[in-house]
PDB file of C-alpha atoms in Angstrom:
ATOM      1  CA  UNK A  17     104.160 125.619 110.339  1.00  0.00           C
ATOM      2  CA  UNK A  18     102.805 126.096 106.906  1.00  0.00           C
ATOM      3  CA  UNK A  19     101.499 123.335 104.861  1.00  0.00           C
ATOM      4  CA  UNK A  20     102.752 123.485 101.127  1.00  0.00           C
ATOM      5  CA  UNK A  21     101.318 120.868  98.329  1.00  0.00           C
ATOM      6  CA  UNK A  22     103.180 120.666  95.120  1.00  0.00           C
ATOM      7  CA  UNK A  23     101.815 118.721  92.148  1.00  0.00           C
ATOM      8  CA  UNK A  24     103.933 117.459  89.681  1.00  0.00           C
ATOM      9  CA  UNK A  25     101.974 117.486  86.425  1.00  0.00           C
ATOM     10  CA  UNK A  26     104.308 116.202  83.726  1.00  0.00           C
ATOM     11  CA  UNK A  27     103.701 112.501  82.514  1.00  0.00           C
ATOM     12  CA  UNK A  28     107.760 112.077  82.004  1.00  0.00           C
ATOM     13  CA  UNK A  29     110.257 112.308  85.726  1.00  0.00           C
ATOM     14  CA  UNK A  30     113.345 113.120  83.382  1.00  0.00           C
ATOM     15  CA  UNK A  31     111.670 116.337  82.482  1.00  0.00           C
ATOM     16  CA  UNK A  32     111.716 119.899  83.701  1.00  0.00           C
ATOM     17  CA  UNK A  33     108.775 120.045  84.979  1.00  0.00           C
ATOM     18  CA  UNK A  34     110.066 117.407  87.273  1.00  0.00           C
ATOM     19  CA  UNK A  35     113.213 119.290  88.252  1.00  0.00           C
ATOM     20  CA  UNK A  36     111.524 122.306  88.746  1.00  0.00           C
ATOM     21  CA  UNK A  37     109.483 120.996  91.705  1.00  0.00           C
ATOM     22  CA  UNK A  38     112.305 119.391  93.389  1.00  0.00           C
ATOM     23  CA  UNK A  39     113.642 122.571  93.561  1.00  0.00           C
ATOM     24  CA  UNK A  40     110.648 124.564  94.777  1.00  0.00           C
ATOM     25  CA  UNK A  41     109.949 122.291  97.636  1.00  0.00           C
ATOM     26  CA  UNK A  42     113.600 122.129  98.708  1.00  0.00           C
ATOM     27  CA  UNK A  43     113.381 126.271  98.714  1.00  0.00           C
ATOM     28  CA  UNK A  44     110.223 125.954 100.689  1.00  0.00           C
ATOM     29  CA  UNK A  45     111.282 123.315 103.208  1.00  0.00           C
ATOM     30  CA  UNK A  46     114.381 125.676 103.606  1.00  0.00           C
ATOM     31  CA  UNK A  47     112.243 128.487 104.537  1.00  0.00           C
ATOM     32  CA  UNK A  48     110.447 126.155 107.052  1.00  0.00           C
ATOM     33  CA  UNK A  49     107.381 124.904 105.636  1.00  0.00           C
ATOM     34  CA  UNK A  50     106.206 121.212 105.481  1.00  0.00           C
ATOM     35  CA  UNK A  51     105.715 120.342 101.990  1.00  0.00           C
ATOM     36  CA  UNK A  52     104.079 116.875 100.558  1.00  0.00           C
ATOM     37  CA  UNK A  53     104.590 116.107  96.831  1.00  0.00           C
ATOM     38  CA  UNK A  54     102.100 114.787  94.780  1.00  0.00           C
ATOM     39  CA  UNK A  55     103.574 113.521  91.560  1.00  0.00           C
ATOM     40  CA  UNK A  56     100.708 112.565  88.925  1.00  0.00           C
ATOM     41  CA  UNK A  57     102.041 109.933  87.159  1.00  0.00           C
ATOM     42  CA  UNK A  58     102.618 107.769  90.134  1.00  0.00           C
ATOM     43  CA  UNK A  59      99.012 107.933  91.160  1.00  0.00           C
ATOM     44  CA  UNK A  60      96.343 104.887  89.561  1.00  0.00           C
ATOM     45  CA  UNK A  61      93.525 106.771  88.672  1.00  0.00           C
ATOM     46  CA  UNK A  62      90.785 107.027  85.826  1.00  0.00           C
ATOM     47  CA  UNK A  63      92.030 110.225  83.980  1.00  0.00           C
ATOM     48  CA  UNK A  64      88.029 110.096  82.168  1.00  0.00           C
ATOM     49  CA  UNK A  65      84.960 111.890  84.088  1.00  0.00           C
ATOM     50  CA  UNK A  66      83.026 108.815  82.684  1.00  0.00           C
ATOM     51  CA  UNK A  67      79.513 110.148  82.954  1.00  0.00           C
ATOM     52  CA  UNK A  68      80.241 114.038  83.252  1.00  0.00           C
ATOM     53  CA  UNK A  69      78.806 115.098  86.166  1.00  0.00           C
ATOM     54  CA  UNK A  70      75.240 113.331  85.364  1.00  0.00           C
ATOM     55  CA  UNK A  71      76.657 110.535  88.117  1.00  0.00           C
ATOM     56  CA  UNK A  72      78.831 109.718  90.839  1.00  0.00           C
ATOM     57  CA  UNK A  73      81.594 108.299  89.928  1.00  0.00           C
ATOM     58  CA  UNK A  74      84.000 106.518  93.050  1.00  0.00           C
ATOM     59  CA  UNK A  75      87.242 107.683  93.860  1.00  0.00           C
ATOM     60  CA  UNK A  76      89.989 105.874  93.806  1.00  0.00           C
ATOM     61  CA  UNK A  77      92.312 105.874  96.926  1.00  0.00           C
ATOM     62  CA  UNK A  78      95.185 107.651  95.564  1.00  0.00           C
ATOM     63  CA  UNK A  79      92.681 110.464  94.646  1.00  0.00           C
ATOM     64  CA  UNK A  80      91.019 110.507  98.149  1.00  0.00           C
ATOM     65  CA  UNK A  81      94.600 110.832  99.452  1.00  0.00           C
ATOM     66  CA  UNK A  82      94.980 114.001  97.054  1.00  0.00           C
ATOM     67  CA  UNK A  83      92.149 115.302  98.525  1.00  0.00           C
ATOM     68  CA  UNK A  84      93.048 114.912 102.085  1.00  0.00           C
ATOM     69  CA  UNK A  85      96.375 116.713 101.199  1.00  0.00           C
ATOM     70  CA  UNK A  86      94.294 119.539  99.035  1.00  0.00           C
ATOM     71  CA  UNK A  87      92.650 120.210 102.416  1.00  0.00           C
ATOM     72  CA  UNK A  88      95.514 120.035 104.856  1.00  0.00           C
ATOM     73  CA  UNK A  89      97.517 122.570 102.769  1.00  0.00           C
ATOM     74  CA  UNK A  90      97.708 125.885 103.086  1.00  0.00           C
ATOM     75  CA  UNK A  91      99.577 126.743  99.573  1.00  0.00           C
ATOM     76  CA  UNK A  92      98.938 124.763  96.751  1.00  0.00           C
ATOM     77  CA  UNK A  93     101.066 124.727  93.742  1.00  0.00           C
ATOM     78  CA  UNK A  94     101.006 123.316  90.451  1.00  0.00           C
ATOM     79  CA  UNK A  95     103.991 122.426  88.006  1.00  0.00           C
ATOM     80  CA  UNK A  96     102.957 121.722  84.383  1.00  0.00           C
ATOM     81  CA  UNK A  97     103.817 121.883  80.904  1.00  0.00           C
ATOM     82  CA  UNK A  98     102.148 123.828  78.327  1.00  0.00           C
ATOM     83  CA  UNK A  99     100.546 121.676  75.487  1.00  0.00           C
ATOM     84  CA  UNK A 100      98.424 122.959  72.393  1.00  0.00           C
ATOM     85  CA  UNK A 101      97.653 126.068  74.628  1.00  0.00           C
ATOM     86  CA  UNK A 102      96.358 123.784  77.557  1.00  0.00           C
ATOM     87  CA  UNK A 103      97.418 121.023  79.964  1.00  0.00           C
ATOM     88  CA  UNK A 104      98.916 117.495  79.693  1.00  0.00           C
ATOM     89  CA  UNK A 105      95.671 115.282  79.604  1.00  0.00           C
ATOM     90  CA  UNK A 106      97.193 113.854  83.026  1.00  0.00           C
ATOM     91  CA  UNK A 107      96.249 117.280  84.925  1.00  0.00           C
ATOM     92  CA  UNK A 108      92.939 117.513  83.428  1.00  0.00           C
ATOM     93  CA  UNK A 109      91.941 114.666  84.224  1.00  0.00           C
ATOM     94  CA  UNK A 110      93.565 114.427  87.993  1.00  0.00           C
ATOM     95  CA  UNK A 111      91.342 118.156  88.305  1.00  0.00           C
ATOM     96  CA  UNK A 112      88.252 116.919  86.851  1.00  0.00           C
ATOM     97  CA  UNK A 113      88.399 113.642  89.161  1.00  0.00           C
ATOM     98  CA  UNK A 114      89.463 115.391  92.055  1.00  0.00           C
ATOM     99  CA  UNK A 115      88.009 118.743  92.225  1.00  0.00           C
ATOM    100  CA  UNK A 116      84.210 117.256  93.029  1.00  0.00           C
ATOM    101  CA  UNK A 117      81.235 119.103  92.483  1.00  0.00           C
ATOM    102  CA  UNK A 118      79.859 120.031  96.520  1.00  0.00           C
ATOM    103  CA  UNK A 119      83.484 119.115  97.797  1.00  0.00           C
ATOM    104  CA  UNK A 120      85.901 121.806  95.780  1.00  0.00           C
ATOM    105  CA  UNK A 121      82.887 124.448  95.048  1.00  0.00           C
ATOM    106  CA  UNK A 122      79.161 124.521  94.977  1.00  0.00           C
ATOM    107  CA  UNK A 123      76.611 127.027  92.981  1.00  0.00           C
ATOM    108  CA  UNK A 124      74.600 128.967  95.120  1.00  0.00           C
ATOM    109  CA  UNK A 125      70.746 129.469  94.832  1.00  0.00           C
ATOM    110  CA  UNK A 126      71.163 132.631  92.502  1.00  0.00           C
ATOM    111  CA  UNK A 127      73.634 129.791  90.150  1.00  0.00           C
ATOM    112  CA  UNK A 128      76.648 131.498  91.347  1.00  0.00           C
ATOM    113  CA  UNK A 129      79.470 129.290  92.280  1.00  0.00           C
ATOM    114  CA  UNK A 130      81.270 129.747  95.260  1.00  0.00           C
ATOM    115  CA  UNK A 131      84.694 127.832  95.847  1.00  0.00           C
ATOM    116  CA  UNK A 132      84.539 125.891  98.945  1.00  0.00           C
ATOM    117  CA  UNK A 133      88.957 125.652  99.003  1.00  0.00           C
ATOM    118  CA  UNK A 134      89.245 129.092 100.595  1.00  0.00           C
ATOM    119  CA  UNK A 135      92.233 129.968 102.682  1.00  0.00           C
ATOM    120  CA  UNK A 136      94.482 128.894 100.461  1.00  0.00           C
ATOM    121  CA  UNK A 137      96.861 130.758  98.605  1.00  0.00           C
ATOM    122  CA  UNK A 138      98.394 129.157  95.033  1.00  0.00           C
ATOM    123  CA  UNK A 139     101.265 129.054  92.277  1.00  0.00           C
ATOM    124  CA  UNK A 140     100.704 128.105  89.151  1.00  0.00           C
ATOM    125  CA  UNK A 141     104.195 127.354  87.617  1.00  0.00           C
ATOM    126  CA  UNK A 142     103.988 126.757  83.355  1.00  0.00           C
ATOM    127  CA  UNK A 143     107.134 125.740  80.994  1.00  0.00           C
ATOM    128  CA  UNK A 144     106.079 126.486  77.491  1.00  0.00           C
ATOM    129  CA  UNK A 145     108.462 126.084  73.978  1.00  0.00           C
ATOM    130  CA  UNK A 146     106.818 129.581  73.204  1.00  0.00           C
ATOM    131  CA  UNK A 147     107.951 133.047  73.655  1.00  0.00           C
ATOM    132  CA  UNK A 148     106.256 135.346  75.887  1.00  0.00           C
ATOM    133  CA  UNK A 149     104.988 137.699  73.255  1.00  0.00           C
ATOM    134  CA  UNK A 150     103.825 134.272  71.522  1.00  0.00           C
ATOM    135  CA  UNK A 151     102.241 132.693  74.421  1.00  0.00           C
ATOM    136  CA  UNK A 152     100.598 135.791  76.266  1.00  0.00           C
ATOM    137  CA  UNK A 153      99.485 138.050  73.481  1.00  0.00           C
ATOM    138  CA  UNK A 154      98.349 136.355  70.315  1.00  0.00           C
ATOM    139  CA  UNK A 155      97.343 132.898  72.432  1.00  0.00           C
ATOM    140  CA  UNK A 156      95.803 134.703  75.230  1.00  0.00           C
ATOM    141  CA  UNK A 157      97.785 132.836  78.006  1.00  0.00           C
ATOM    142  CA  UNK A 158      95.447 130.058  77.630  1.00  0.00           C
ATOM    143  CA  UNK A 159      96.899 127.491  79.883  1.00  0.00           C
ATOM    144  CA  UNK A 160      97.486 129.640  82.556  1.00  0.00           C
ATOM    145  CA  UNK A 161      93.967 131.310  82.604  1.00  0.00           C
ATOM    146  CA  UNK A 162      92.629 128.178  82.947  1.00  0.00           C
ATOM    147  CA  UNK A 163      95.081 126.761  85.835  1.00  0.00           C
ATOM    148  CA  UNK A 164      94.585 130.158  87.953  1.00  0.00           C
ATOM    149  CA  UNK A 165      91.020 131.190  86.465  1.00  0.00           C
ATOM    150  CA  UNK A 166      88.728 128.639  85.613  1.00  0.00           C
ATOM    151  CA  UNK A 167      90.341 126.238  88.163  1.00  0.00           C
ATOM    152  CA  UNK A 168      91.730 127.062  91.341  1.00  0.00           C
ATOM    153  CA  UNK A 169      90.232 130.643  91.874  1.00  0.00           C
ATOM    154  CA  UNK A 170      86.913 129.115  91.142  1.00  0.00           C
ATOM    155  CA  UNK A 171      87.547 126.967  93.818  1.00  0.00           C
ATOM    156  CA  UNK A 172      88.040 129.600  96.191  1.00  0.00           C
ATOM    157  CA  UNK A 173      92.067 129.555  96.080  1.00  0.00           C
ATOM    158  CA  UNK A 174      93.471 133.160  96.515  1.00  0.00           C
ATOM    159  CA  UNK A 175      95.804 135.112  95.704  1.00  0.00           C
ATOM    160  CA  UNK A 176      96.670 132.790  92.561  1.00  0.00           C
ATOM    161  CA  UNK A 177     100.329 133.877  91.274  1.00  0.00           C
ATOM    162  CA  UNK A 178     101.493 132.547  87.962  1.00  0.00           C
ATOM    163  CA  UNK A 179     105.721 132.187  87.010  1.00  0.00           C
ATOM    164  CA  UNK A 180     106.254 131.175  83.033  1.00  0.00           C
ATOM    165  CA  UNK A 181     109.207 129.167  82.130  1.00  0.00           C
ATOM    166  CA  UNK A 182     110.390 129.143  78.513  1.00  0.00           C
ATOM    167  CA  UNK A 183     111.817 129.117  75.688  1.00  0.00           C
ATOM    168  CA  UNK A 184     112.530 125.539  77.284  1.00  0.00           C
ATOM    169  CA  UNK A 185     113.016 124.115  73.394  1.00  0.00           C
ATOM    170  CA  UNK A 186     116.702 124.791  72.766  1.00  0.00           C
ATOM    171  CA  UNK A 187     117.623 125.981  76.123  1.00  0.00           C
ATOM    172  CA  UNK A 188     121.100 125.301  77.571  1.00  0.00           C
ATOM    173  CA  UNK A 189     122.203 123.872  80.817  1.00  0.00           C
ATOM    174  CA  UNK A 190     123.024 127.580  82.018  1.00  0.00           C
ATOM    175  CA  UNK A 191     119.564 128.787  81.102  1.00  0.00           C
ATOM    176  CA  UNK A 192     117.820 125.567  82.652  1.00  0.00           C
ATOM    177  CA  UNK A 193     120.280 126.173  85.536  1.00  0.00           C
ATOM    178  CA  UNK A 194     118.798 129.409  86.210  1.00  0.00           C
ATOM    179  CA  UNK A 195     115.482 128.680  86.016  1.00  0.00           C
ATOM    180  CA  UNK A 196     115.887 126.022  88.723  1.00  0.00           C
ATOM    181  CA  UNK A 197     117.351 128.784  91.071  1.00  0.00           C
ATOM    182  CA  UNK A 198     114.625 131.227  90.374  1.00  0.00           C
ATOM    183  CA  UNK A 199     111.518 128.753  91.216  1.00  0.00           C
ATOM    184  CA  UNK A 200     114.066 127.577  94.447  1.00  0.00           C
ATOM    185  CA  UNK A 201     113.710 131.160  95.226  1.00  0.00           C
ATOM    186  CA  UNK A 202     109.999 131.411  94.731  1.00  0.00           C
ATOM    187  CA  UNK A 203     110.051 128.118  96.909  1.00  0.00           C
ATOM    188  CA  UNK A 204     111.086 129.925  99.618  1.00  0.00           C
ATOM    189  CA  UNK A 205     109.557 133.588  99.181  1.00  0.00           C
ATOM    190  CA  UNK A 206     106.271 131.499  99.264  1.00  0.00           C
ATOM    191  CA  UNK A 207     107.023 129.518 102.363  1.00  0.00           C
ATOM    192  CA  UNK A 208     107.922 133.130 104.313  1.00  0.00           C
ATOM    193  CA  UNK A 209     104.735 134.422 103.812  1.00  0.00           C
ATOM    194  CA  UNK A 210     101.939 132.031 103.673  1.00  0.00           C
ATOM    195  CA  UNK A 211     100.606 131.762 106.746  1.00  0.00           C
ATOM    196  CA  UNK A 212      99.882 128.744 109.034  1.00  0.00           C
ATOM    197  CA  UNK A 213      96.029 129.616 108.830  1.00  0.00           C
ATOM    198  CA  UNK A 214      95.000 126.890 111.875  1.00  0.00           C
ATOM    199  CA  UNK A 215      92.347 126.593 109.808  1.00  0.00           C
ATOM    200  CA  UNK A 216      89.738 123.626 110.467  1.00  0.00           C
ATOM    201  CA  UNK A 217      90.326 119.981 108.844  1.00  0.00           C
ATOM    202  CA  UNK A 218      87.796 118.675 107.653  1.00  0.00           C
ATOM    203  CA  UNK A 219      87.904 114.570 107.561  1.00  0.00           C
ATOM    204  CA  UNK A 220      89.575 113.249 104.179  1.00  0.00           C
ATOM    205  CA  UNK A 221      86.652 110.771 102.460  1.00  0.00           C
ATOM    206  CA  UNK A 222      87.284 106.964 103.782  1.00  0.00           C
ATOM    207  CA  UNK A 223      89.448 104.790 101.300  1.00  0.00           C
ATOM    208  CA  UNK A 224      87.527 102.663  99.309  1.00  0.00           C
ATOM    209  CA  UNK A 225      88.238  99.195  99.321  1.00  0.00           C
ATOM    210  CA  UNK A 226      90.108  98.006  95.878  1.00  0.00           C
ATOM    211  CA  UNK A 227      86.983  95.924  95.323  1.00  0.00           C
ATOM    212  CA  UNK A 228      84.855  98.686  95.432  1.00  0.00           C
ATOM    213  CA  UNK A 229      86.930 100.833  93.136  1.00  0.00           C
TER     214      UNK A 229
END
């Protein structure tokens, strides 16, 4: 059985965002895969890479959990909102925490990087208040490059599909409606064909203690 991960990105649970992924897993567990949900905002982390990458910093146990479920997946998607042309500060800073340098990728000797999250396929799934003309042609799809670009194809995540949802600002119940159905579709279109890859699990880090948090 495939292994789906969704993240819910959006800081508010009354929002689309939030709908949206209830409706993708329940179109992927129809179409037989095991999903796990990872909604941000429930998680108690340190959204701030305190020292860059200059220094370790410990995880906390909710974000070695996210890792363990990173690895056991074998499609990975992401639900956010777009912001300013990026991501809520609550996804940046769950990817900069969790996506460790020599865990998520590495750079090679010639300062190449090479993502070390292959066999994984991923969805990146964006609601924006912008048209499409707006948000892909004179912003240069910002937020989305850097979800399927910068991010999870750098970590060695492929093929990376991307689904846009918008105008959300204005939108009626009918419109919203039908955008629900469509990602419960893509939900299970995903599940069909992503393979169980029987791929090898690495161990998720040991939970630190709270004291040593």
């Amino acid at each position: 059985m495939a292994r789906t991960l969704v993240i819910d990105a959006h800081p508010d649970a009354t929002s689309l965002c939030a709908a949206l992924v209830d409706r993708y897993a329940a179109g992927a567990r129809e179409a037989g895969a095991e999903v796990e949900v990872i909604v941000l905002r429930d998680l108690a982390f340190d959204v701030h890479l305190r020292r860059g990458l200059r220094a370790d910093q410990p995880l906390e146990p909710d974000l070695v959990r996210a890792q363990g479920a990173l690895i056991a997946a074998d499609h990975v998607v992401v639900v956010a909102p777009v912001w300013w042309g990026s991501v809520p500060a609550l996804l940046k800073g769950f990817l900069d925490r969790t996506l460790e340098r020599g865990w998520a990728y590495r750079y090679r000797s010639n300062g190449l990087p090479q993502g070390l999250l292959a066999g994984r396929s991923a969805r990146v799934i964006v609601t924006t208040d912008s048209p499409g003309w707006w948000l892909r042609g004179l912003m240069g799809d910002s937020a989305v490059r850097q979800l399927t670009r910068s991010t999870l194809r750098f970590c060695g995540l492929k093929p990376v599909r991307a689904t846009r949802i918008g105008v959300v600002h204005g939108s009626t119940p009918e419109r919203r409606e039908s955008w629900l159905r469509k990602v419960s579709d893509l939900g299970r279109s995903d599940a069909r064909r992503t393979p169980d890859a029987g791929k090898a699990m690495p161990a998720p880090r040991e939970i630190a203690s709270d004291a040593a948090v």
